[in-house]
Amino acid sequence: MSELVAAEDVLLFVNAAVTATGQREFRSSAAEQQLSLAFLHEYVRVNYRPLYAACLALDINDHNAALVVEQLLRTPGEAGDGEGRLVAARLARMAPQRVYRLFRRLRQAGVNNRRTRAIVREWLAARPDPALDAVKYRPGVKAALRHAHVPAADAETGDFLFAPGRRVRYAHPTLEAYRRAHYEESALYGLPFSVAEGFAARHGVGREAFLERIAPRMTRLERLRTDRAAGTARTAGDLAGMPLTRLALSVLALPFAERAARREELTGALRAAARRAAGPHAGGWGRVAAVLDDSFSSSGSAVKRRRPLAVALGCHFLLEALAAPGAYTGLWTSGGTDPLLVRPYGPTPLGLRILDALDGGPDRLVIVSDGWDNAPPGLAGEVLRVWRSRLDPGRRTAAVHVNPVYDAGVFDVRRLGPSVPAVGIRDAEDLPALVEIAGFAEGRTGLTELRAYLDRRVADLLAAHEKGRTA
Amino acid sequence: MTRIDLTGLDTRPAQVWGGVRLVPLVRAEPVPGLRLSREVYEAADGRVDVGDGTVYTSYVPHGFVADWSGAGREEAAYGTRLGDAPPAGVPVRAPHRRLARRVRGERRLRFLPLHLALEGYLSLHFGGPSVLWEEWSRAALRRGLSPRAEAAYAGWEVPGLAEALRVFELHPGQCGVLVYTADALAAAFVVPHPEDYRLLHPTLVEDLYGELVHQYAYYGGPVPEFTARIRDGAGGIRDLADLRAAAREQERRWAVAHDGLMARDLLDTPYAFERAYRMGSFALYRFLPPFARDGRGQHIGELITDHKGRTAYLKTFRLSDAQVRRGYLLRRLASCDWHPGRTAEALGIAREELVRRIRAAGFGALLDAHGLAQAARNAREG
C-alpha cells in the first residue's frame, strides 16, 4: 500500500515539475502557483529524497530543475549517493542564465557547503568561453566566483571582473570589444546581443541598423523575439529548424489571413518538425484518435500566451506523424476542422467529443486538455468510466490524457477521472516519453517498475554527460 | 403581460467558480431587427452644482444603445458599423436628465442599464402619504420619502464575480446569462444577438448588484458543481450509441432541473410591467415584483420585448429582504390611504406593531410622535 502511495506521490510531483513554471495560468495566479509548488517540492524531498533527485533525469522544466537542485544543495545532511553527479549533469544541460540565477539564490540563502562549492567550480570550469560569460552575465559570474571561492578562469577575466580599471588593453577580443564599446560604436558588434543592445542605445544607433549588423551575433531565440517585436514575417528557412511547440506558438501568433495565405508553407514546416520529434516512433502507433482542446481557457495567460493551444496544435501534427499513414483523426472541442486556423474560443464539451473519437475504434486515444470539462461538467470522466468498464474492459484502446496546465489547488494537473491516466506536458515533442510515464500513472505497475525506469533515465543522463565531457 | 417569457432561450450547463454560478442562455436564432451595444461615456463622473453649495455627483459607467433601425440589418450594431465611424465616447453633461433618451431623428435609444428599473422602484409611492392623517409628520406630507436612496454594489465589489466572468467560456450562440451567488439568482441578463453578448459580457462586472448578492457572495462558500452521472446498471449500456444517448440525456436533465428549480422564482412570479418606451415593434418595459412575502427571490428590472412578447433584452436586480419589506409596506399603506389604523387591521396586526414595522423599515422619521400618541389615546377612549 505504502509503495502505491509513494509511486503516486512521485508521479504527482513529476506532473507538476513538467507543467508548472510558477507563472500565472488561466485560472490561478503566479503566487498560488509558487506557493503550491514550494509545498510540493518540500514534501517530496523530505519523504522520497532519492526519487526526488532522480527526477532531474526526466524532462522536467528548467524552473523546477533549478528548484530541485537548490533544495538538494540546501540540505546536504540528507544527501544520498550520486546526487552530486546528477546535479552536475543536469546543470550542464541548463541555460547559463538560469544556473547563474540559481547560484545567486544559493548565495542569498547562505548555502556554501563543500559539495556546493565543488559543483559551482566544476560547472564554471566547463564553460566554453569564460570571457564571454564574464561580459554577458557579469553580476552572476562575480557572485558565483566569490561565493565558491574560485579564482577567475584567467588573469584577464579576473581583472575584467574585479579590477576593471587595471588594464588599458585586453588580449581577449570580447573583453577588448566591451572596453572599446564605451566610446567606439563599431566595437559593439563584437559583443553578445543583449550587451550590445545597451551600448547601442547609449550611442543612439537606430534600432533597424543595429539589428541588421548585430544579426550574426544573435542566438536563435533572440532573433525570434526581435522578429516578433518588429512584426517581420519569418521566412521559410527560419521556420525549418524550429522545435515543434515553438513553431506552433509562432504559427498561432500570426493573423488568420496570413495563416491562410501561407497554408502550404506552415503546414509543411509543422509536419517536418513533427516528423523530427517523432523520430523512431514515426508511424508506429497504429490508429490514433485525438481530442484537442481549443476552448477559451486554452488562451493561457499574459505570460504564457496561447501555450495550451500551441501544445494541442503541436500534438495534432505529432500524433499525425506517430499514427500509421492515414489512420489519424484529430477532433477539436470547438468542432473546427482546420488545425491551422484554430483560436481559443467557446466552452469545453469534452464528453461528446470523446464519444466522437471512440466511434472510429482507435488503438490509441489521446486527450489534450487542461482538464476543465464544463459542458456539462464531469461528462468526460463519466463517458470514459462507463466506456472502460462496460464497452472496453479488455483495454483494446489505450487512453491517455495529457495536460499542459498545472492546477495549484490540487497539486497536480487536473484529471478527467480515475479511469484514464493524466500526465503533465510542457512541449508537444515530449509526448512519446510521457506516454511511457502514463503507464505508471495507471496504477497497474508499482514502485519497483517506476524505480527501475528512473534508474534507467538517470543512467542515460549520466552517460550522456560523461560523453559530452570527454568529447 | 404579467410574466417574463424566455421562449427561444435554451439553458446550457453552468460554469462554477467559487460561490458564483453562471448559467449560459443560448438562442438558436438571434432576434431580428434589434441590436444592443455599449456606449462608453467619457465624462465618467457627472458633477452637477445644485446651487446651495450641494454638489450632486453620479458615476455613469456605461450606457446601452438599442438600435432597431431596419429589419434584417444584422450588422447595425453601434460601434461596429463600418464606414460611419461613430465617436468612441459620448460625453454626458447632465447624467441624470432622462434615463431613456432618443436622439432626434435616429432610430436608436440610449439608456443606462438598470436605472429605469431602479427609478421605478425608488419612485414607488415616492410622494408619501396622500391623505393628511395625524400620525404623519408635516415633513412627510410636504416632502414625501426623501431622500430616495438604495445601496447597490458594483460588480467588481462582489467577491469572486470578476474572476468568474473572466474565466467563463462563452457558448456559440450565447445571448444571455443567469448569475447565481451562493445558488441564489442574483441577476439575469439577455440580449438579442450573440455578437452583442460577446461585446457586453465584460460590462456585467460594471453593473449594479443588490446588497443581498454581495452578502451571499461574501459569506457563502463555494457552490457544488453539477456533475454528470451516467447510470450503467445491468445491461443499461451495450454500445457507443447507448452511451451517447446517456450523455445527451445528462445535458437535457440539467436544463430541466435548472429551469424548474433554480430559475423558477424569476419565471413564475407575476410582475407589474410598465411600458417606458415604444420603438417600432419593440417595447421597453420596467417591472416591479409583487412584493409578496413568501420567501421567493424578488427582482426589479427592465425588459425589451418583440411583437410576440418574447424577451429580446432583460436585466434584473435582486432586491434584498429589507427592500422587499419596504416595498410591501408602502404598497399596503398606499392601498389603505396611508391610514395606520386601517392598514394594521388589513394586515391583521396591532397598530403598535405596524408603527414598529414602519420604524424598522427606515421610515421612522416620517412619523409624528405627538400624532401617534394622540391617535392611540383616541382609539382607547373611542
PDB file of C-alpha atoms in Angstrom, chain B residues 164-310:
ATOM      1  CA  ALA B 164     -15.839  34.088 -12.561  1.00  0.00           C
ATOM      2  CA  LEU B 165     -16.721  36.304 -15.516  1.00  0.00           C
ATOM      3  CA  ARG B 166     -13.122  36.292 -16.715  1.00  0.00           C
ATOM      4  CA  VAL B 167     -12.719  32.523 -16.792  1.00  0.00           C
ATOM      5  CA  PHE B 168     -16.227  31.930 -18.134  1.00  0.00           C
ATOM      6  CA  GLU B 169     -16.244  30.248 -21.539  1.00  0.00           C
ATOM      7  CA  LEU B 170     -18.884  31.680 -23.861  1.00  0.00           C
ATOM      8  CA  HIS B 171     -21.024  29.257 -25.798  1.00  0.00           C
ATOM      9  CA  PRO B 172     -21.571  29.666 -29.518  1.00  0.00           C
ATOM     10  CA  GLY B 173     -24.897  31.459 -29.961  1.00  0.00           C
ATOM     11  CA  GLN B 174     -24.960  32.626 -26.363  1.00  0.00           C
ATOM     12  CA  CYS B 175     -27.326  35.562 -25.832  1.00  0.00           C
ATOM     13  CA  GLY B 176     -27.602  35.735 -22.096  1.00  0.00           C
ATOM     14  CA  VAL B 177     -26.507  34.605 -18.694  1.00  0.00           C
ATOM     15  CA  LEU B 178     -28.050  33.960 -15.303  1.00  0.00           C
ATOM     16  CA  VAL B 179     -25.756  34.884 -12.430  1.00  0.00           C
ATOM     17  CA  TYR B 180     -26.121  32.989  -9.173  1.00  0.00           C
ATOM     18  CA  THR B 181     -24.233  33.692  -5.958  1.00  0.00           C
ATOM     19  CA  ALA B 182     -24.483  31.009  -3.299  1.00  0.00           C
ATOM     20  CA  ASP B 183     -27.069  29.492  -5.675  1.00  0.00           C
ATOM     21  CA  ALA B 184     -29.486  32.397  -5.311  1.00  0.00           C
ATOM     22  CA  LEU B 185     -30.360  34.107  -8.573  1.00  0.00           C
ATOM     23  CA  ALA B 186     -28.505  37.415  -8.474  1.00  0.00           C
ATOM     24  CA  ALA B 187     -29.167  38.781 -11.941  1.00  0.00           C
ATOM     25  CA  ALA B 188     -30.423  37.819 -15.356  1.00  0.00           C
ATOM     26  CA  PHE B 189     -29.023  39.381 -18.485  1.00  0.00           C
ATOM     27  CA  VAL B 190     -30.308  38.735 -22.004  1.00  0.00           C
ATOM     28  CA  VAL B 191     -29.509  40.491 -25.286  1.00  0.00           C
ATOM     29  CA  PRO B 192     -30.881  39.959 -28.802  1.00  0.00           C
ATOM     30  CA  HIS B 193     -27.753  38.839 -30.663  1.00  0.00           C
ATOM     31  CA  PRO B 194     -24.714  36.652 -29.795  1.00  0.00           C
ATOM     32  CA  GLU B 195     -22.298  39.256 -31.141  1.00  0.00           C
ATOM     33  CA  ASP B 196     -23.845  41.823 -28.801  1.00  0.00           C
ATOM     34  CA  TYR B 197     -23.454  39.431 -25.922  1.00  0.00           C
ATOM     35  CA  ARG B 198     -19.793  38.845 -26.670  1.00  0.00           C
ATOM     36  CA  LEU B 199     -19.195  42.591 -26.513  1.00  0.00           C
ATOM     37  CA  LEU B 200     -21.393  43.198 -23.482  1.00  0.00           C
ATOM     38  CA  HIS B 201     -20.232  40.232 -21.356  1.00  0.00           C
ATOM     39  CA  PRO B 202     -17.430  42.256 -19.710  1.00  0.00           C
ATOM     40  CA  THR B 203     -19.899  45.022 -18.767  1.00  0.00           C
ATOM     41  CA  LEU B 204     -21.529  42.667 -16.260  1.00  0.00           C
ATOM     42  CA  VAL B 205     -18.717  43.484 -13.877  1.00  0.00           C
ATOM     43  CA  GLU B 206     -19.575  47.183 -14.045  1.00  0.00           C
ATOM     44  CA  ASP B 207     -23.272  46.704 -13.363  1.00  0.00           C
ATOM     45  CA  LEU B 208     -25.176  47.150 -10.146  1.00  0.00           C
ATOM     46  CA  TYR B 209     -25.928  44.291  -7.775  1.00  0.00           C
ATOM     47  CA  GLY B 210     -28.082  44.344  -4.689  1.00  0.00           C
ATOM     48  CA  GLU B 211     -26.711  44.084  -1.182  1.00  0.00           C
ATOM     49  CA  LEU B 212     -28.076  40.561  -0.868  1.00  0.00           C
ATOM     50  CA  VAL B 213     -25.942  39.439  -3.764  1.00  0.00           C
ATOM     51  CA  HIS B 214     -22.883  40.970  -2.189  1.00  0.00           C
ATOM     52  CA  GLN B 215     -23.594  39.364   1.159  1.00  0.00           C
ATOM     53  CA  TYR B 216     -24.198  35.950  -0.322  1.00  0.00           C
ATOM     54  CA  ALA B 217     -21.003  36.128  -2.320  1.00  0.00           C
ATOM     55  CA  TYR B 218     -19.092  37.357   0.712  1.00  0.00           C
ATOM     56  CA  TYR B 219     -20.316  34.848   3.270  1.00  0.00           C
ATOM     57  CA  GLY B 220     -21.349  31.924   1.099  1.00  0.00           C
ATOM     58  CA  GLY B 221     -18.883  29.140   0.469  1.00  0.00           C
ATOM     59  CA  PRO B 222     -18.094  27.557  -2.887  1.00  0.00           C
ATOM     60  CA  VAL B 223     -21.158  26.041  -4.523  1.00  0.00           C
ATOM     61  CA  PRO B 224     -21.082  22.440  -5.733  1.00  0.00           C
ATOM     62  CA  GLU B 225     -20.752  21.815  -9.412  1.00  0.00           C
ATOM     63  CA  PHE B 226     -23.469  19.904 -11.162  1.00  0.00           C
ATOM     64  CA  THR B 227     -21.698  16.759 -12.271  1.00  0.00           C
ATOM     65  CA  ALA B 228     -22.869  14.351 -14.858  1.00  0.00           C
ATOM     66  CA  ARG B 229     -23.722  10.820 -13.690  1.00  0.00           C
ATOM     67  CA  ILE B 230     -24.346   8.075 -16.146  1.00  0.00           C
ATOM     68  CA  ARG B 231     -26.178   5.114 -14.729  1.00  0.00           C
ATOM     69  CA  ASP B 232     -24.696   1.944 -16.109  1.00  0.00           C
ATOM     70  CA  GLY B 233     -26.603  -0.701 -14.217  1.00  0.00           C
ATOM     71  CA  ALA B 234     -27.016  -4.205 -15.582  1.00  0.00           C
ATOM     72  CA  GLY B 235     -27.283  -4.142 -19.358  1.00  0.00           C
ATOM     73  CA  GLY B 236     -28.032  -0.427 -19.495  1.00  0.00           C
ATOM     74  CA  ILE B 237     -25.326   0.448 -21.932  1.00  0.00           C
ATOM     75  CA  ARG B 238     -24.299  -2.017 -24.596  1.00  0.00           C
ATOM     76  CA  ASP B 239     -22.620   0.063 -27.269  1.00  0.00           C
ATOM     77  CA  LEU B 240     -21.384   3.534 -28.085  1.00  0.00           C
ATOM     78  CA  ALA B 241     -24.812   4.657 -29.308  1.00  0.00           C
ATOM     79  CA  ASP B 242     -26.298   3.879 -25.871  1.00  0.00           C
ATOM     80  CA  LEU B 243     -23.500   5.778 -24.225  1.00  0.00           C
ATOM     81  CA  ARG B 244     -24.063   8.747 -26.492  1.00  0.00           C
ATOM     82  CA  ALA B 245     -27.763   8.764 -25.724  1.00  0.00           C
ATOM     83  CA  ALA B 246     -26.989   8.658 -21.993  1.00  0.00           C
ATOM     84  CA  ALA B 247     -24.589  11.592 -22.385  1.00  0.00           C
ATOM     85  CA  ARG B 248     -27.221  13.629 -24.249  1.00  0.00           C
ATOM     86  CA  GLU B 249     -29.710  12.790 -21.523  1.00  0.00           C
ATOM     87  CA  GLN B 250     -27.348  14.310 -18.956  1.00  0.00           C
ATOM     88  CA  GLU B 251     -27.355  17.616 -20.840  1.00  0.00           C
ATOM     89  CA  ARG B 252     -31.121  17.652 -21.041  1.00  0.00           C
ATOM     90  CA  ARG B 253     -31.593  16.763 -17.391  1.00  0.00           C
ATOM     91  CA  TRP B 254     -29.501  19.704 -16.313  1.00  0.00           C
ATOM     92  CA  ALA B 255     -31.580  22.123 -18.383  1.00  0.00           C
ATOM     93  CA  VAL B 256     -34.837  20.756 -16.948  1.00  0.00           C
ATOM     94  CA  ALA B 257     -33.525  20.830 -13.398  1.00  0.00           C
ATOM     95  CA  HIS B 258     -32.316  24.369 -13.787  1.00  0.00           C
ATOM     96  CA  ASP B 259     -35.424  25.849 -15.380  1.00  0.00           C
ATOM     97  CA  GLY B 260     -37.769  24.119 -12.991  1.00  0.00           C
ATOM     98  CA  LEU B 261     -35.806  24.628  -9.813  1.00  0.00           C
ATOM     99  CA  MET B 262     -33.289  27.401  -9.913  1.00  0.00           C
ATOM    100  CA  ALA B 263     -34.884  29.932 -12.254  1.00  0.00           C
ATOM    101  CA  ARG B 264     -38.439  29.207 -11.126  1.00  0.00           C
ATOM    102  CA  ASP B 265     -38.754  32.287  -8.959  1.00  0.00           C
ATOM    103  CA  LEU B 266     -37.906  34.543 -11.856  1.00  0.00           C
ATOM    104  CA  LEU B 267     -40.125  32.827 -14.396  1.00  0.00           C
ATOM    105  CA  ASP B 268     -43.182  32.033 -12.271  1.00  0.00           C
ATOM    106  CA  THR B 269     -43.596  35.228 -10.309  1.00  0.00           C
ATOM    107  CA  PRO B 270     -46.154  37.655 -11.739  1.00  0.00           C
ATOM    108  CA  TYR B 271     -44.662  41.081 -12.272  1.00  0.00           C
ATOM    109  CA  ALA B 272     -46.212  44.502 -12.754  1.00  0.00           C
ATOM    110  CA  PHE B 273     -44.986  45.783 -16.102  1.00  0.00           C
ATOM    111  CA  GLU B 274     -44.954  49.395 -17.097  1.00  0.00           C
ATOM    112  CA  ARG B 275     -44.081  50.426 -20.615  1.00  0.00           C
ATOM    113  CA  ALA B 276     -41.385  53.072 -20.635  1.00  0.00           C
ATOM    114  CA  TYR B 277     -40.817  53.371 -24.347  1.00  0.00           C
ATOM    115  CA  ARG B 278     -42.131  52.060 -27.599  1.00  0.00           C
ATOM    116  CA  MET B 279     -39.802  51.549 -30.538  1.00  0.00           C
ATOM    117  CA  GLY B 280     -41.154  50.022 -33.725  1.00  0.00           C
ATOM    118  CA  SER B 281     -42.390  46.559 -32.937  1.00  0.00           C
ATOM    119  CA  PHE B 282     -40.355  46.504 -29.743  1.00  0.00           C
ATOM    120  CA  ALA B 283     -41.293  47.899 -26.362  1.00  0.00           C
ATOM    121  CA  LEU B 284     -39.104  48.784 -23.418  1.00  0.00           C
ATOM    122  CA  TYR B 285     -40.665  47.923 -20.058  1.00  0.00           C
ATOM    123  CA  ARG B 286     -39.680  48.211 -16.460  1.00  0.00           C
ATOM    124  CA  PHE B 287     -41.149  45.830 -13.969  1.00  0.00           C
ATOM    125  CA  LEU B 288     -41.759  45.568 -10.244  1.00  0.00           C
ATOM    126  CA  PRO B 289     -42.304  42.357  -8.290  1.00  0.00           C
ATOM    127  CA  PRO B 290     -45.494  41.672  -6.306  1.00  0.00           C
ATOM    128  CA  PHE B 291     -43.522  42.346  -3.087  1.00  0.00           C
ATOM    129  CA  ALA B 292     -45.014  39.136  -1.810  1.00  0.00           C
ATOM    130  CA  ARG B 293     -43.515  37.961   1.455  1.00  0.00           C
ATOM    131  CA  ASP B 294     -43.326  34.298   0.577  1.00  0.00           C
ATOM    132  CA  GLY B 295     -39.562  33.919   0.697  1.00  0.00           C
ATOM    133  CA  ARG B 296     -39.130  33.934  -3.058  1.00  0.00           C
ATOM    134  CA  GLY B 297     -36.435  35.981  -4.735  1.00  0.00           C
ATOM    135  CA  GLN B 298     -37.863  39.302  -5.899  1.00  0.00           C
ATOM    136  CA  HIS B 299     -36.369  41.144  -8.803  1.00  0.00           C
ATOM    137  CA  ILE B 300     -36.879  44.516 -10.331  1.00  0.00           C
ATOM    138  CA  GLY B 301     -35.667  45.011 -13.844  1.00  0.00           C
ATOM    139  CA  GLU B 302     -36.179  46.130 -17.355  1.00  0.00           C
ATOM    140  CA  LEU B 303     -37.029  44.265 -20.488  1.00  0.00           C
ATOM    141  CA  ILE B 304     -37.477  44.744 -24.216  1.00  0.00           C
ATOM    142  CA  THR B 305     -39.996  42.503 -25.897  1.00  0.00           C
ATOM    143  CA  ASP B 306     -40.687  41.880 -29.550  1.00  0.00           C
ATOM    144  CA  HIS B 307     -44.184  41.935 -31.050  1.00  0.00           C
ATOM    145  CA  LYS B 308     -44.897  38.439 -29.744  1.00  0.00           C
ATOM    146  CA  GLY B 309     -43.953  39.330 -26.190  1.00  0.00           C
ATOM    147  CA  ARG B 310     -40.761  37.316 -26.235  1.00  0.00           C
TER     148      ARG B 310
END
